[in-house]
Short mmCIF file of C-alpha atoms in Angstrom, two decimals:
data_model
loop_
_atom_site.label_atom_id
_atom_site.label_comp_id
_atom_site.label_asym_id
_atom_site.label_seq_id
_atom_site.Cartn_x
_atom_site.Cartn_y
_atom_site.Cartn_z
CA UNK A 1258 11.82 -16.02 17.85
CA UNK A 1259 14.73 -15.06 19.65
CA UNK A 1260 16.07 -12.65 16.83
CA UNK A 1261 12.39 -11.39 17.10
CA UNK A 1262 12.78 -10.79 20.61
CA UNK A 1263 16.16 -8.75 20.08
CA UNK A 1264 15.48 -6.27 17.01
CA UNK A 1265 14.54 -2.84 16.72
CA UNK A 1266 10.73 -2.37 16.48
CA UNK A 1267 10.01 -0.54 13.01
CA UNK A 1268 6.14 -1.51 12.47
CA UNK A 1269 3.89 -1.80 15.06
CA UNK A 1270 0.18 -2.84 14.15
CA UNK A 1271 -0.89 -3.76 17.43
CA UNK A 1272 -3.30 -7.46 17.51
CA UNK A 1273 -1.86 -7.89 14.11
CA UNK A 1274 1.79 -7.53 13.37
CA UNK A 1275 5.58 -6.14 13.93
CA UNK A 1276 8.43 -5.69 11.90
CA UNK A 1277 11.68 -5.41 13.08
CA UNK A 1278 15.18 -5.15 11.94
CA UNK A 1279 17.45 -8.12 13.04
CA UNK A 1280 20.82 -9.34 11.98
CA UNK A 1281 20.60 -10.96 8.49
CA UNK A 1282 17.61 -9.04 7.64
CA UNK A 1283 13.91 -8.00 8.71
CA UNK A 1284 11.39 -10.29 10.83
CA UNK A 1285 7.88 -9.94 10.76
CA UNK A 1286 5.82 -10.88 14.11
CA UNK A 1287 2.31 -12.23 13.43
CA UNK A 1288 -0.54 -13.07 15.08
CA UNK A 1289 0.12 -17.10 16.31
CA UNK A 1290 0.04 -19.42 13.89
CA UNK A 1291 -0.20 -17.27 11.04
CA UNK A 1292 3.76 -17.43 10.17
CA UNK A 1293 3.85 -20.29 7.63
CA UNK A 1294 1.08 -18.70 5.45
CA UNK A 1295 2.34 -15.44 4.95
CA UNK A 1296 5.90 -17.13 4.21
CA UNK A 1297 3.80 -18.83 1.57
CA UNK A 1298 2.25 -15.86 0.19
CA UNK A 1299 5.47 -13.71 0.24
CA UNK A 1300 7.33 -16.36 -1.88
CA UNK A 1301 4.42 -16.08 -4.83
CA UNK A 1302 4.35 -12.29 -4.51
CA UNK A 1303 8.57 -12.75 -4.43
CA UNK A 1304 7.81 -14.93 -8.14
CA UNK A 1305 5.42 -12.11 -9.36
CA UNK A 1306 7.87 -9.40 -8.80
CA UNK A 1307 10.77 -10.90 -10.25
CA UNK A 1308 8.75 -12.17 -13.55
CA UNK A 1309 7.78 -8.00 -13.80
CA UNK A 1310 11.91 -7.37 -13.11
CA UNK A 1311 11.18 -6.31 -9.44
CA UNK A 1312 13.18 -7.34 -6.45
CA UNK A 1313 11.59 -8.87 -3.54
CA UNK A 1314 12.44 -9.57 -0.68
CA UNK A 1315 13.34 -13.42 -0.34
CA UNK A 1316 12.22 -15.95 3.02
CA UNK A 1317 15.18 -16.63 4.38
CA UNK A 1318 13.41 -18.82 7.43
CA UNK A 1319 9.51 -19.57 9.06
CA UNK A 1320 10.14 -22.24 10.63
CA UNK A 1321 8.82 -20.72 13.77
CA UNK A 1322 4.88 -20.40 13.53
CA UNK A 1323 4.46 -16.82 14.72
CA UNK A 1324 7.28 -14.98 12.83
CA UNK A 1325 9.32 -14.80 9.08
CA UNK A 1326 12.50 -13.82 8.69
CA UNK A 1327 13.21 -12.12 5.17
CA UNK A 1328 16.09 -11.06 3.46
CA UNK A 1329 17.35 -7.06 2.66
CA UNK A 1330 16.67 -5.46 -0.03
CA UNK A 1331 19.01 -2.40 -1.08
CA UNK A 1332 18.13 1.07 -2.04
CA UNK A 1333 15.87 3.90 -0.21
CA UNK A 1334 12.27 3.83 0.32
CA UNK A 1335 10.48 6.11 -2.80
CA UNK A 1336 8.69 8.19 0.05
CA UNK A 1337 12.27 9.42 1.15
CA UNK A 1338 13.37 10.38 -2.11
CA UNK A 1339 12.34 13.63 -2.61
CA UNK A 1340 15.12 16.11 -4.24
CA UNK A 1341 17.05 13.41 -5.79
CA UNK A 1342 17.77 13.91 -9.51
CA UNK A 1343 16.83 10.56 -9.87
CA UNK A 1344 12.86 11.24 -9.14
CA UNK A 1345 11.40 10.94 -12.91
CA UNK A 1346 13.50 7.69 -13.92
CA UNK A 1347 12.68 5.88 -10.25
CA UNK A 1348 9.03 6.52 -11.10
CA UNK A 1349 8.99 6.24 -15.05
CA UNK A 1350 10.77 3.02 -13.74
CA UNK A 1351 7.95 1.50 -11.41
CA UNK A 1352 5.44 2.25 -13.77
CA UNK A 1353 6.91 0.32 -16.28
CA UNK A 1354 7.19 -2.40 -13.69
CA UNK A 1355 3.92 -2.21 -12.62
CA UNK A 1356 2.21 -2.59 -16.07
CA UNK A 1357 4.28 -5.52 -16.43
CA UNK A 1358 3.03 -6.78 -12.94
CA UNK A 1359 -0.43 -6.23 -13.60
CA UNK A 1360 -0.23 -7.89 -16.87
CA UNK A 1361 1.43 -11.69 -15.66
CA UNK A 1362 -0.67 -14.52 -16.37
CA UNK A 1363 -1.71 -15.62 -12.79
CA UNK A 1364 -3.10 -19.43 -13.71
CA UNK A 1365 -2.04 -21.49 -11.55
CA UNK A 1366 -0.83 -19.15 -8.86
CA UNK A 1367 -2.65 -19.33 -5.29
CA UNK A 1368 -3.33 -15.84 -4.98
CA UNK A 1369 -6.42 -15.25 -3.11
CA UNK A 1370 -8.83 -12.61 -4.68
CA UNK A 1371 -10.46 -9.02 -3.23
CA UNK A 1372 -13.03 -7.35 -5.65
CA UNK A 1373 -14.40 -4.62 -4.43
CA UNK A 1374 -16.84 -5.87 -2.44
CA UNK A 1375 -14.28 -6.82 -0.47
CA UNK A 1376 -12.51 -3.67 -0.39
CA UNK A 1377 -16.04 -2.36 1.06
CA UNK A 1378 -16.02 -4.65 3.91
CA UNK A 1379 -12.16 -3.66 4.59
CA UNK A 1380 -14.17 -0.05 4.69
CA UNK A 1381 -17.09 -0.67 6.89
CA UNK A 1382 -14.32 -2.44 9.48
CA UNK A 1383 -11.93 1.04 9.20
CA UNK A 1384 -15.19 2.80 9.82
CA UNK A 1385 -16.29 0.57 12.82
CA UNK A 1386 -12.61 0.54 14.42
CA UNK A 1387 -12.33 4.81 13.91
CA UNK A 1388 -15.85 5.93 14.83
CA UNK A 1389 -14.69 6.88 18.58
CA UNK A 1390 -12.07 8.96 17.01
CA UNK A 1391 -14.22 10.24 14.44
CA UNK A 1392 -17.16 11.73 16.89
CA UNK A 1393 -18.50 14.77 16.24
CA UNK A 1394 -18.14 14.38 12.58
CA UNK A 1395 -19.50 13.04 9.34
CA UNK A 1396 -16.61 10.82 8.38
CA UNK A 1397 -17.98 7.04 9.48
CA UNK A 1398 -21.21 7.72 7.75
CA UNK A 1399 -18.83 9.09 4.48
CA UNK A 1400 -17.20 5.82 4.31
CA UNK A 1401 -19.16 3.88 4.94
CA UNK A 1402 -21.04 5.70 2.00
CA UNK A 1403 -18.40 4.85 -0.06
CA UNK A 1404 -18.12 1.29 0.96
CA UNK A 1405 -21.70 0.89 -0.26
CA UNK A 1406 -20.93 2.04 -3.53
CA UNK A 1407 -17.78 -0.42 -3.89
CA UNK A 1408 -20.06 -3.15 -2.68
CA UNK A 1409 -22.33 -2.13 -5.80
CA UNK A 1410 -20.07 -2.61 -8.67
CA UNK A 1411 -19.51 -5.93 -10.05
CA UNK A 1412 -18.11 -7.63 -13.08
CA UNK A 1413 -14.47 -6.17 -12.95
CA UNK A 1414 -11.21 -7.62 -14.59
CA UNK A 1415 -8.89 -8.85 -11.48
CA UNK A 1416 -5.53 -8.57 -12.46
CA UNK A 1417 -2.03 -9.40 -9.73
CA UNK A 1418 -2.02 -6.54 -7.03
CA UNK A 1419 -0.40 -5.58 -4.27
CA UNK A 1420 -3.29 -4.41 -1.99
CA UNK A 1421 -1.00 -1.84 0.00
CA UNK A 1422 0.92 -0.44 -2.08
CA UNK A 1423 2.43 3.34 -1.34
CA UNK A 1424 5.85 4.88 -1.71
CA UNK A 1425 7.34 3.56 1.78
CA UNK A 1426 6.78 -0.34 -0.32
CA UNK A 1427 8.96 0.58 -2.62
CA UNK A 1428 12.89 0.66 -2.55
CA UNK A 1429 15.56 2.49 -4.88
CA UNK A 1430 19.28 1.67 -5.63
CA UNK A 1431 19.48 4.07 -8.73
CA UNK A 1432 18.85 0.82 -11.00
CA UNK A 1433 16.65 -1.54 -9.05
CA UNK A 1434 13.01 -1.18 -7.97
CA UNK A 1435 12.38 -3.18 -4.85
CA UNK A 1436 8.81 -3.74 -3.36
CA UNK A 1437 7.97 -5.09 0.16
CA UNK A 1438 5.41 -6.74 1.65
CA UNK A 1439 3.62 -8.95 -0.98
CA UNK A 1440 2.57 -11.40 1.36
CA UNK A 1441 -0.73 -9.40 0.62
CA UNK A 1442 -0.62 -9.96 -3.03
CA UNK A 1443 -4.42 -11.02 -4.83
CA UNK A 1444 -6.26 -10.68 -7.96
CA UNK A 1445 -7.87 -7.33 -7.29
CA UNK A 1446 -9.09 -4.82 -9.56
CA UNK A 1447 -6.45 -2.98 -11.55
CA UNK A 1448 -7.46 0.43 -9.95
CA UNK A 1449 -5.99 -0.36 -6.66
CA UNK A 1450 -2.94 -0.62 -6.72
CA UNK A 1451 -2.48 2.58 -8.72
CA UNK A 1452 -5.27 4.72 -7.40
CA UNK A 1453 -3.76 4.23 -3.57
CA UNK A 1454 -0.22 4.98 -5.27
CA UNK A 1455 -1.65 8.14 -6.31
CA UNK A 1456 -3.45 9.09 -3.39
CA UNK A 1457 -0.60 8.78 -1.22
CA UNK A 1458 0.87 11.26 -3.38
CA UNK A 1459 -1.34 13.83 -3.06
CA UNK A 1460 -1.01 13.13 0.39
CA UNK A 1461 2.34 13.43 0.84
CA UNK A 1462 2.55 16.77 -0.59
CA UNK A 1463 -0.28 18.07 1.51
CA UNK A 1464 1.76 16.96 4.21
CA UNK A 1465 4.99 18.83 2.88
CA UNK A 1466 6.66 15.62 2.44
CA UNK A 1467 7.11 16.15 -1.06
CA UNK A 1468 6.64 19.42 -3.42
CA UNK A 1469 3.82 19.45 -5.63
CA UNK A 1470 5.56 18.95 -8.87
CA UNK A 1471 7.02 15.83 -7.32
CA UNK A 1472 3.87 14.27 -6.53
CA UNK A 1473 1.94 16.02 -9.70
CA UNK A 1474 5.22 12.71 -11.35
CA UNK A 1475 3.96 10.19 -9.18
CA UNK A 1476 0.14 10.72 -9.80
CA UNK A 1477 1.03 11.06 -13.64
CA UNK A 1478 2.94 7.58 -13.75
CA UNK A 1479 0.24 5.92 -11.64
CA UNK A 1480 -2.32 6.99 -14.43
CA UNK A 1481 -0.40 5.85 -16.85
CA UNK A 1482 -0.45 2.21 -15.52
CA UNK A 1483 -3.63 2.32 -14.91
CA UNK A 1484 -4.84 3.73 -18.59
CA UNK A 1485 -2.80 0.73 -19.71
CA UNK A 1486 -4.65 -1.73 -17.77
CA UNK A 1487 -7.79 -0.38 -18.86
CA UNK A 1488 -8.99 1.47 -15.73
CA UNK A 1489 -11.73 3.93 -17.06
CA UNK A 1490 -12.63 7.26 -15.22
CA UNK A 1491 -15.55 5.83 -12.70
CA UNK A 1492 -12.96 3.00 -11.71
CA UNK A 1493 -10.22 5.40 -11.21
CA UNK A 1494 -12.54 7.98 -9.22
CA UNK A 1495 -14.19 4.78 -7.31
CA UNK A 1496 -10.90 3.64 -6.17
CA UNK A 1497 -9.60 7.08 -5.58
CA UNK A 1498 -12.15 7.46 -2.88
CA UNK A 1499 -11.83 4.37 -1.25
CA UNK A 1500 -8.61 5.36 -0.46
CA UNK A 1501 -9.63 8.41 0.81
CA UNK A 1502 -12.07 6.84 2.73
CA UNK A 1503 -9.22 4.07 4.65
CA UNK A 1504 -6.68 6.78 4.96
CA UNK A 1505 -9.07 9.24 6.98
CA UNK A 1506 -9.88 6.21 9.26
CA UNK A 1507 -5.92 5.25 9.37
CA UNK A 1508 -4.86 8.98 10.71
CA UNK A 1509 -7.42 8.78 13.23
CA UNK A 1510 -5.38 7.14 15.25
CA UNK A 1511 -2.16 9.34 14.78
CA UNK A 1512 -2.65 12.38 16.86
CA UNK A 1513 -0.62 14.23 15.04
CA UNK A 1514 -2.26 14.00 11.57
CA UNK A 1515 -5.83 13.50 12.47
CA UNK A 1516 -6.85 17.00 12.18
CA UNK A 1517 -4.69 17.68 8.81
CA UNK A 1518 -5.68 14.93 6.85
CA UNK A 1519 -9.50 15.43 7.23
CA UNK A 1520 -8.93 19.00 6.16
CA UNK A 1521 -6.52 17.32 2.98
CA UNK A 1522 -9.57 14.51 2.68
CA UNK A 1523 -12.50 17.04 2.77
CA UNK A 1524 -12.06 18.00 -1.18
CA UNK A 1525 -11.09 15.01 -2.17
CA UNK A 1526 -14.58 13.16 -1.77
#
């Protein structure tokens, strides 16, 4: 608590969470209470990434109930690699990685699940929390449009997923891939990861993050992994829009990109 108390704020999800950079590593700030189960859940998503040859941040101490102190990884985040001659083979990399992650047998494992009825409801509360910054146009009713059709589908294959992942998750040392924050790790549908991978992408070069080609790599890999996990073209397109959907409800509340990403999101639904 006290290292909490002295770091340098780098996440700030207010009700929810923090993340801030202390000596010896990162801490994480939760809502009270909440401390010992996401230390729980980062140590299996820690056991799933190094079974797929990922690195993972390790729990270094939750002994406090509100915050967990983890471990840091080396290497850049993915989303700040852009020029580096070492694009392709970071990427070519993860998606290797991430067939082998979305492959693991999971008996056993506590991971909780989210089909996409779930992912609908995550919709409908995006849709509830951004409809004040949303007035004046059609965007609640749109996702909440596409939240009924995720609640609609049933019968898909769960597989191990991240459930947010997107190239600030994942870290770089020109041999390593790192990924962050699997204390959200589930059995989800094998579209999601993948699909919000690739949306981000597109995404990043609409906001001149990265160049086209550079993202054109990143949507290509994420394809690939989900080809191999048998993701056909309406569960690609489905979860392609759901994250859409989130990330127009997500910039709402950054004044800065509100305005450009519902003129990026407008084609893309």
């Amino acid at each position: 608590a006290d290292l909490a108390r002295t770091g340098e704020l780098l996440v700030h999800r207010p009700g929810r969470r923090a993340v801030l950079r202390v000596d010896g590593g990162f801490a994480k700030v939760l809502r009270r209470g909440r401390g010992a189960g996401v230390a729980a859940a980062g140590a299996t998503g820690q056991a799933l990434a190094a079974a797929a040859g990922l690195a993972a941040p390790r729990v270094i101490e939750a002994d406090d109930p509100d915050v967990v102190l983890l471990e840091t990884l080396p290497g850049r985040p993915l989303h700040d690699l852009t020029g580096d001659p070492g694009w392709e083979t970071a990427w070519t990399t993860w998606a290797g990685a991430w067939t082998r992650f979305q492959a693991l047998p999971h008996t056993g494992l506590s991971l909780p699940t989210h089909t996409w009825a779930d992912e609908a409801e995550v919709l409908r509360d995006w849709a509830g929390k951004a409809a004040p910054l949303l007035a004046g146009t059609t965007w609640p009713e749109r996702i909440r449009a596409v939240a009924d059709r995720l609640a609609a589908v049933g019968g898909v294959r769960l597989v191990p997923t991240h459930r947010d992942l997107h190239d600030k998750q994942l870290l770089w040392d020109g041999r390593t891939l790192g990924v962050l924050d699997l204390d959200t790790a589930c059995l989800a549908p094998a579209a999601l990861d993948p699909a919000n991978l690739a949306v981000h992408a597109d995404l990043r070069a609409a906001q001149s993050v990265w160049t086209e080609e550079e993202a054109d790599v990143v949507v290509a890999r994420a394809r690939e992994v989900a080809d191999r996990a048998g993701v056909d073209d309406a569960q690609w397109e489905l979860a392609r829009l759901a994250t859409v959907a989130r990330l127009v409800a997500v910039y709402a509340f950054r004044p800065r990109w509100r305005d450009p990403v519902l003129t990026w999101a407008e084609p893309h639904t």
